[in-house]
GROMACS .gro file of C-alpha atoms in nm:
model
  323
    1MET     CA    1   8.253   7.367   8.298
    2ALA     CA    2   8.353   7.025   8.449
    3ALA     CA    3   8.164   6.974   8.831
    4ASP     CA    4   8.331   7.145   9.074
    5GLY     CA    5   8.667   7.044   9.279
    6GLY     CA    6   8.664   6.845   9.585
    7PRO     CA    7   8.526   6.931   9.910
    8ASP     CA    8   8.862   7.134  10.019
    9GLY     CA    9   8.845   7.301   9.771
   10ASP     CA   10   9.204   7.215   9.629
   11PRO     CA   11   9.272   7.119   9.292
   12ALA     CA   12   9.598   6.967   9.404
   13ALA     CA   13   9.382   6.709   9.588
   14GLY     CA   14   9.388   6.398   9.336
   15ASP     CA   15   8.997   6.495   9.249
   16PRO     CA   16   9.014   6.437   8.877
   17ARG     CA   17   8.719   6.733   8.819
   18ALA     CA   18   8.937   6.966   9.027
   19GLY     CA   19   9.202   7.073   8.740
   20GLY     CA   20   9.481   6.755   8.742
   21PRO     CA   21   9.399   6.393   8.679
   22ALA     CA   22   9.386   6.153   9.015
   23ALA     CA   23   9.687   5.962   9.123
   24GLY     CA   24   9.739   5.625   8.811
   25ASP     CA   25   9.523   5.857   8.576
   26SER     CA   26   9.629   5.852   8.224
   27GLY     CA   27   9.447   6.164   8.131
   28ALA     CA   28   9.270   6.256   7.843
   29GLY     CA   29   9.293   5.888   7.675
   30ASP     CA   30   9.341   6.032   7.295
   31SER     CA   31   9.404   6.404   7.396
   32GLY     CA   32   9.773   6.326   7.428
   33ALA     CA   33   9.772   6.376   6.975
   34ALA     CA   34   9.958   6.608   6.889
   35GLY     CA   35   9.708   6.796   6.720
   36ASP     CA   36   9.484   6.810   7.017
   37LEU     CA   37   9.773   6.960   7.259
   38ASP     CA   38   9.790   7.212   6.961
   39HIS     CA   39   9.440   7.299   7.035
   40ALA     CA   40   9.481   7.295   7.412
   41SER     CA   41   9.773   7.496   7.391
   42ALA     CA   42   9.627   7.776   7.175
   43VAL     CA   43   9.288   7.773   7.419
   44PHE     CA   44   9.513   7.786   7.700
   45GLY     CA   45   9.766   8.123   7.543
   46GLU     CA   46   9.419   8.289   7.457
   47VAL     CA   47   9.363   8.264   7.830
   48ARG     CA   48   9.674   8.302   8.002
   49PRO     CA   49   9.692   8.689   8.046
   50ARG     CA   50   9.402   8.690   8.260
   51LEU     CA   51   9.494   8.337   8.417
   52PHE     CA   52   9.818   8.563   8.520
   53GLY     CA   53   9.630   8.890   8.603
   54ILE     CA   54   9.428   8.656   8.854
   55ALA     CA   55   9.731   8.519   9.011
   56TYR     CA   56   9.951   8.821   9.033
   57ARG     CA   57   9.653   8.989   9.228
   58MET     CA   58   9.620   8.703   9.445
   59LEU     CA   59   9.985   8.657   9.563
   60GLY     CA   60  10.140   8.991   9.471
   61SER     CA   61  10.455   8.832   9.356
   62ALA     CA   62  10.502   8.805   8.961
   63ALA     CA   63  10.752   8.495   8.998
   64GLU     CA   64  10.526   8.308   9.214
   65ALA     CA   65  10.230   8.393   8.945
   66GLU     CA   66  10.406   8.237   8.648
   67ASP     CA   67  10.509   7.946   8.842
   68LEU     CA   68  10.105   7.902   8.961
   69VAL     CA   69   9.993   7.945   8.621
   70GLN     CA   70  10.286   7.726   8.477
   71ASP     CA   71  10.106   7.463   8.726
   72VAL     CA   72   9.777   7.510   8.572
   73TRP     CA   73   9.909   7.420   8.238
   74LEU     CA   74  10.049   7.130   8.325
   75ARG     CA   75   9.724   7.005   8.467
   76TRP     CA   76   9.557   7.168   8.165
   77GLN     CA   77   9.781   6.904   7.931
   78THR     CA   78   9.653   6.599   8.117
   79TYR     CA   79   9.280   6.668   8.173
   80ASP     CA   80   9.007   6.561   8.015
   81ARG     CA   81   8.969   6.853   7.856
   82ALA     CA   82   8.637   6.646   7.633
   83ALA     CA   83   8.499   6.678   7.961
   84VAL     CA   84   8.484   7.093   8.033
   85ALA     CA   85   8.220   7.286   7.886
   86ASP     CA   86   8.331   7.642   7.934
   87PRO     CA   87   8.809   7.576   7.883
   88ALA     CA   88   8.805   7.994   8.024
   89ALA     CA   89   8.597   7.896   8.372
   90PHE     CA   90   8.754   7.638   8.450
   91LEU     CA   91   9.139   7.715   8.397
   92ALA     CA   92   9.007   8.033   8.555
   93THR     CA   93   8.830   7.796   8.878
   94THR     CA   94   9.187   7.587   8.887
   95THR     CA   95   9.412   7.985   8.908
   96THR     CA   96   9.221   8.124   9.199
   97ARG     CA   97   9.141   7.749   9.389
   98LEU     CA   98   9.549   7.758   9.340
   99ALA     CA   99   9.629   8.083   9.446
  100ILE     CA  100   9.406   8.041   9.761
  101ASN     CA  101   9.611   7.739   9.877
  102VAL     CA  102   9.960   7.912   9.796
  103LEU     CA  103   9.823   8.246   9.975
  104LYS     CA  104   9.785   7.999  10.292
  105SER     CA  105  10.168   7.873  10.265
  106ALA     CA  106  10.307   8.185  10.195
  107ARG     CA  107  10.148   8.379  10.483
  108VAL     CA  108  10.413   8.178  10.693
  109ARG     CA  109  10.684   8.253  10.471
  110ARG     CA  110  10.619   8.610  10.517
  111GLU     CA  111  10.619   8.608  10.878
  112THR     CA  112  11.021   8.545  10.826
  113TYR     CA  113  11.043   8.762  10.607
  114VAL     CA  114  11.368   9.013  10.685
  115GLY     CA  115  11.248   9.354  10.683
  116PRO     CA  116  10.873   9.483  10.536
  117TRP     CA  117  10.702   9.290  10.272
  118LEU     CA  118  10.610   9.453  10.004
  119PRO     CA  119  10.416   9.354   9.680
  120GLU     CA  120  10.683   9.207   9.368
  121PRO     CA  121  10.646   9.560   9.064
  122VAL     CA  122  10.532   9.487   8.750
  123ASP     CA  123  10.529   9.694   8.432
  124THR     CA  124  10.222   9.803   8.369
  125GLY     CA  125  10.346  10.023   8.074
  126ALA     CA  126  10.282   9.801   7.777
  127ASP     CA  127   9.947   9.613   7.994
  128PRO     CA  128   9.780   9.897   8.220
  129HIS     CA  129   9.526   9.641   8.292
  130LEU     CA  130   9.768   9.312   8.298
  131GLY     CA  131   9.508   9.049   8.214
  132ALA     CA  132   9.178   9.280   8.340
  133GLU     CA  133   8.848   9.449   8.212
  134ARG     CA  134   8.967   9.693   8.478
  135GLY     CA  135   9.291   9.826   8.596
  136GLU     CA  136   9.127   9.697   8.984
  137ALA     CA  137   9.368   9.521   9.290
  138LEU     CA  138   9.686   9.655   9.061
  139ASN     CA  139   9.849   9.959   9.242
  140LEU     CA  140  10.080   9.883   9.574
  141ALA     CA  141   9.924  10.040   9.829
  142VAL     CA  142   9.577   9.784   9.783
  143LEU     CA  143   9.770   9.458   9.742
  144MET     CA  144   9.965   9.567  10.043
  145LEU     CA  145   9.606   9.619  10.200
  146LEU     CA  146   9.458   9.264  10.065
  147GLU     CA  147   9.724   9.078  10.273
  148ARG     CA  148   9.499   9.220  10.508
  149LEU     CA  149   9.242   8.974  10.389
  150SER     CA  150   9.180   8.634  10.425
  151PRO     CA  151   9.306   8.383  10.112
  152THR     CA  152   8.883   8.362  10.021
  153GLU     CA  153   8.763   8.724  10.074
  154ARG     CA  154   9.075   8.799   9.870
  155ALA     CA  155   8.987   8.588   9.601
  156ALA     CA  156   8.649   8.691   9.545
  157TYR     CA  157   8.730   9.051   9.540
  158VAL     CA  158   9.000   9.029   9.263
  159LEU     CA  159   8.724   8.821   9.023
  160ARG     CA  160   8.478   9.068   9.123
  161GLU     CA  161   8.685   9.444   9.136
  162ALA     CA  162   8.963   9.353   8.859
  163PHE     CA  163   8.772   9.084   8.617
  164ASP     CA  164   8.410   9.178   8.663
  165TYR     CA  165   8.269   8.807   8.719
  166PRO     CA  166   7.912   8.796   8.829
  167TYR     CA  167   7.851   8.690   9.167
  168PRO     CA  168   7.705   8.302   9.086
  169GLN     CA  169   7.995   8.258   8.939
  170ILE     CA  170   8.276   8.392   9.184
  171ALA     CA  171   8.048   8.169   9.457
  172ALA     CA  172   8.142   7.858   9.250
  173ILE     CA  173   8.491   7.907   9.239
  174VAL     CA  174   8.528   7.986   9.590
  175GLN     CA  175   8.284   7.719   9.672
  176VAL     CA  176   8.039   7.945   9.906
  177GLY     CA  177   7.670   8.043   9.869
  178GLU     CA  178   7.578   8.375   9.620
  179ALA     CA  179   7.487   8.573   9.940
  180ALA     CA  180   7.855   8.455  10.086
  181ALA     CA  181   8.038   8.559   9.798
  182ARG     CA  182   7.844   8.889   9.814
  183GLN     CA  183   7.948   8.916  10.153
  184LEU     CA  184   8.284   8.856  10.110
  185VAL     CA  185   8.329   9.120   9.829
  186SER     CA  186   8.166   9.376  10.039
  187ARG     CA  187   8.389   9.311  10.383
  188ALA     CA  188   8.671   9.363  10.166
  189ARG     CA  189   8.549   9.677  10.025
  190LYS     CA  190   8.505   9.836  10.325
  191HIS     CA  191   8.874   9.738  10.477
  192LEU     CA  192   8.996   9.900  10.127
  193ARG     CA  193   8.832  10.203  10.253
  194SER     CA  194   8.882  10.199  10.563
  195GLY     CA  195   9.280  10.129  10.523
  196ARG     CA  196   9.299  10.408  10.262
  197ARG     CA  197   9.225  10.779  10.174
  198ALA     CA  198   9.068  10.872   9.848
  199PRO     CA  199   9.402  10.819   9.619
  200VAL     CA  200   9.476  11.163   9.429
  201THR     CA  201   9.496  11.111   9.036
  202GLY     CA  202   9.786  10.940   8.831
  203ALA     CA  203   9.900  11.321   8.695
  204GLU     CA  204   9.930  11.445   9.095
  205GLN     CA  205  10.116  11.146   9.162
  206ARG     CA  206  10.351  11.187   8.905
  207ARG     CA  207  10.386  11.530   9.025
  208LEU     CA  208  10.404  11.413   9.434
  209LEU     CA  209  10.657  11.149   9.323
  210THR     CA  210  10.912  11.421   9.088
  211ALA     CA  211  10.903  11.625   9.360
  212PHE     CA  212  11.011  11.394   9.675
  213VAL     CA  213  11.290  11.250   9.464
  214ALA     CA  214  11.423  11.608   9.455
  215ALA     CA  215  11.345  11.651   9.803
  216ALA     CA  216  11.509  11.297   9.923
  217ARG     CA  217  11.807  11.383   9.693
  218ALA     CA  218  11.889  11.703   9.854
  219GLY     CA  219  11.799  11.602  10.161
  220ASP     CA  220  11.588  11.873  10.180
  221LEU     CA  221  11.382  11.860  10.539
  222ALA     CA  222  11.165  12.141  10.517
  223ALA     CA  223  11.054  12.036  10.096
  224LEU     CA  224  11.011  11.681  10.302
  225GLU     CA  225  10.798  11.737  10.550
  226GLU     CA  226  10.591  11.943  10.312
  227LEU     CA  227  10.469  11.669  10.110
  228LEU     CA  228  10.434  11.421  10.312
  229ALA     CA  229  10.055  11.315  10.537
  230ALA     CA  230  10.091  11.344  10.927
  231ASP     CA  231  10.077  10.957  10.938
  232ALA     CA  232  10.301  10.892  10.620
  233VAL     CA  233  10.531  10.550  10.607
  234SER     CA  234  10.792  10.439  10.479
  235TYR     CA  235  10.855  10.087  10.391
  236SER     CA  236  11.183   9.961  10.234
  237ASP     CA  237  11.217   9.575  10.123
  238GLY     CA  238  11.543   9.452  10.091
  239GLY     CA  239  11.464   9.115  10.188
  240GLY     CA  240  11.785   9.023  10.362
  241ALA     CA  241  11.959   9.055  10.042
  242ALA     CA  242  11.975   9.454  10.003
  243ARG     CA  243  12.059   9.709  10.277
  244ALA     CA  244  11.753   9.800  10.412
  245SER     CA  245  11.564   9.953  10.691
  246ARG     CA  246  11.429   9.606  10.862
  247PHE     CA  247  11.122   9.866  10.994
  248PRO     CA  248  10.807  10.075  10.890
  249VAL     CA  249  10.951  10.454  10.990
  250VAL     CA  250  10.596  10.607  11.052
  251GLY     CA  251  10.517  10.974  11.092
  252ALA     CA  252  10.603  11.263  10.845
  253VAL     CA  253  10.854  11.403  11.101
  254ARG     CA  254  11.034  11.074  11.127
  255VAL     CA  255  11.043  10.987  10.779
  256ALA     CA  256  11.196  11.350  10.639
  257LYS     CA  257  11.425  11.315  10.907
  258TYR     CA  258  11.506  10.976  10.785
  259VAL     CA  259  11.531  11.029  10.439
  260ARG     CA  260  11.777  11.346  10.498
  261ALA     CA  261  11.971  11.124  10.713
  262PHE     CA  262  12.092  10.869  10.423
  263ALA     CA  263  12.059  11.132  10.161
  264SER     CA  264  12.411  11.187  10.102
  265ARG     CA  265  12.554  10.847  10.040
  266PHE     CA  266  12.235  10.733   9.914
  267TRP     CA  267  12.200  10.911   9.609
  268GLU     CA  268  12.582  10.967   9.465
  269GLY     CA  269  12.582  10.802   9.143
  270VAL     CA  270  12.239  10.726   9.071
  271ASP     CA  271  12.034  10.788   8.805
  272VAL     CA  272  11.651  10.828   8.776
  273GLU     CA  273  11.495  10.660   8.527
  274TRP     CA  274  11.076  10.716   8.534
  275ALA     CA  275  10.848  10.441   8.428
  276THR     CA  276  10.502  10.281   8.479
  277VAL     CA  277  10.483   9.985   8.748
  278ASN     CA  278  10.145   9.885   8.839
  279GLY     CA  279   9.954  10.141   8.662
  280GLN     CA  280  10.142  10.441   8.867
  281ALA     CA  281  10.468  10.639   8.812
  282ALA     CA  282  10.736  10.491   8.955
  283ALA     CA  283  11.112  10.534   9.018
  284LEU     CA  284  11.427  10.329   8.876
  285LEU     CA  285  11.696  10.435   9.029
  286ARG     CA  286  12.038  10.339   8.886
  287ARG     CA  287  12.356  10.356   9.009
  288ASP     CA  288  12.647  10.222   8.722
  289GLY     CA  289  12.418  10.116   8.523
  290GLU     CA  290  12.191   9.835   8.760
  291VAL     CA  291  11.829  10.010   8.853
  292PHE     CA  292  11.850   9.889   9.259
  293THR     CA  293  11.577  10.008   9.393
  294VAL     CA  294  11.198  10.073   9.234
  295LEU     CA  295  11.081  10.366   9.396
  296THR     CA  296  10.747  10.494   9.437
  297VAL     CA  297  10.447  10.661   9.617
  298ASP     CA  298  10.080  10.645   9.731
  299ALA     CA  299   9.960  10.978   9.801
  300SER     CA  300   9.591  11.143   9.902
  301ASP     CA  301   9.467  11.537   9.919
  302ARG     CA  302   9.678  11.466  10.273
  303GLY     CA  303   9.985  11.424  10.069
  304ILE     CA  304  10.223  11.125  10.071
  305GLY     CA  305  10.086  10.871  10.263
  306ARG     CA  306  10.291  10.546  10.172
  307ILE     CA  307  10.663  10.601  10.049
  308MET     CA  308  10.769  10.186   9.891
  309TRP     CA  309  11.098  10.123   9.848
  310MET     CA  310  11.157   9.829   9.677
  311MET     CA  311  11.525   9.707   9.689
  312ASN     CA  312  11.520   9.311   9.696
  313PRO     CA  313  11.688   9.237   9.384
  314ALA     CA  314  11.474   8.899   9.318
  315LYS     CA  315  11.172   9.132   9.358
  316ILE     CA  316  11.245   9.382   9.098
  317ALA     CA  317  11.473   9.150   8.843
  318ALA     CA  318  11.165   9.176   8.613
  319VAL     CA  319  11.114   9.519   8.625
  320SER     CA  320  11.498   9.617   8.588
  321GLY     CA  321  11.505   9.380   8.289
  322ALA     CA  322  11.171   9.555   8.104
  323ALA     CA  323  11.303   9.886   8.147
   0.00000   0.00000   0.00000
């Protein structure tokens, strides 16, 4: 691939080696010809699913990932593509470095987010791996844990676990030595293991979610408590745009009482539709034909550990449309 980016690792910094032309640079000379641009478009289209998969896992937001991939495409159009030996590697590098930069500013925005921030769900019914060789780092609970990592740790983990990049290439992308790249992935793995119990099978997760929806709808306190792990947490993401709890509810008893308290008004007139979201079963809750909540759970052999109510209209729009 082309030479690495500037010393700050920012492909947006104007370094023509790093993913975009420098100020005043017209780009690739003759590469603006229609035939060459068609070829550039074909090359980009072939790797686009992977670029989106990297960006989404890095950012936890489909909308931000789409914007970032579009930015990469604009840079690719004007870049001196003749200097790029490996377009797929070059585009993945540009995507990852841009995502690291976006993550740094996103953390500031999320500190002022109204209520708990949950990753934006994506419909994986058609593409269970979302552009990756493996469906890793796609589960919503895992994406929540990845939020606690540094942007560079998150990048290294995603590249390794979801896309099986070799360590030398990860090191080049995130601009560290190979030993440091291995350490980044190792630290990320340890953090995820410490923050999450071994998950149940997909079939068991679906069974527990179905049972939870039935118990929540009925306001059955005993059934809810039986389904929940002792340290269960309920997260409601309304983003200030939908009525939702602005604080996580912690503990099986408190969560069960919380869910029962709003059962009569919340579930009135609600139809439940099942979907596959982020590789797991999810319940799409409709009222008057419109999806207003995407509900899913994360479970282990101790029961349901996390309940995620995604209610921010802007964040569930894509899943609602797919449904």
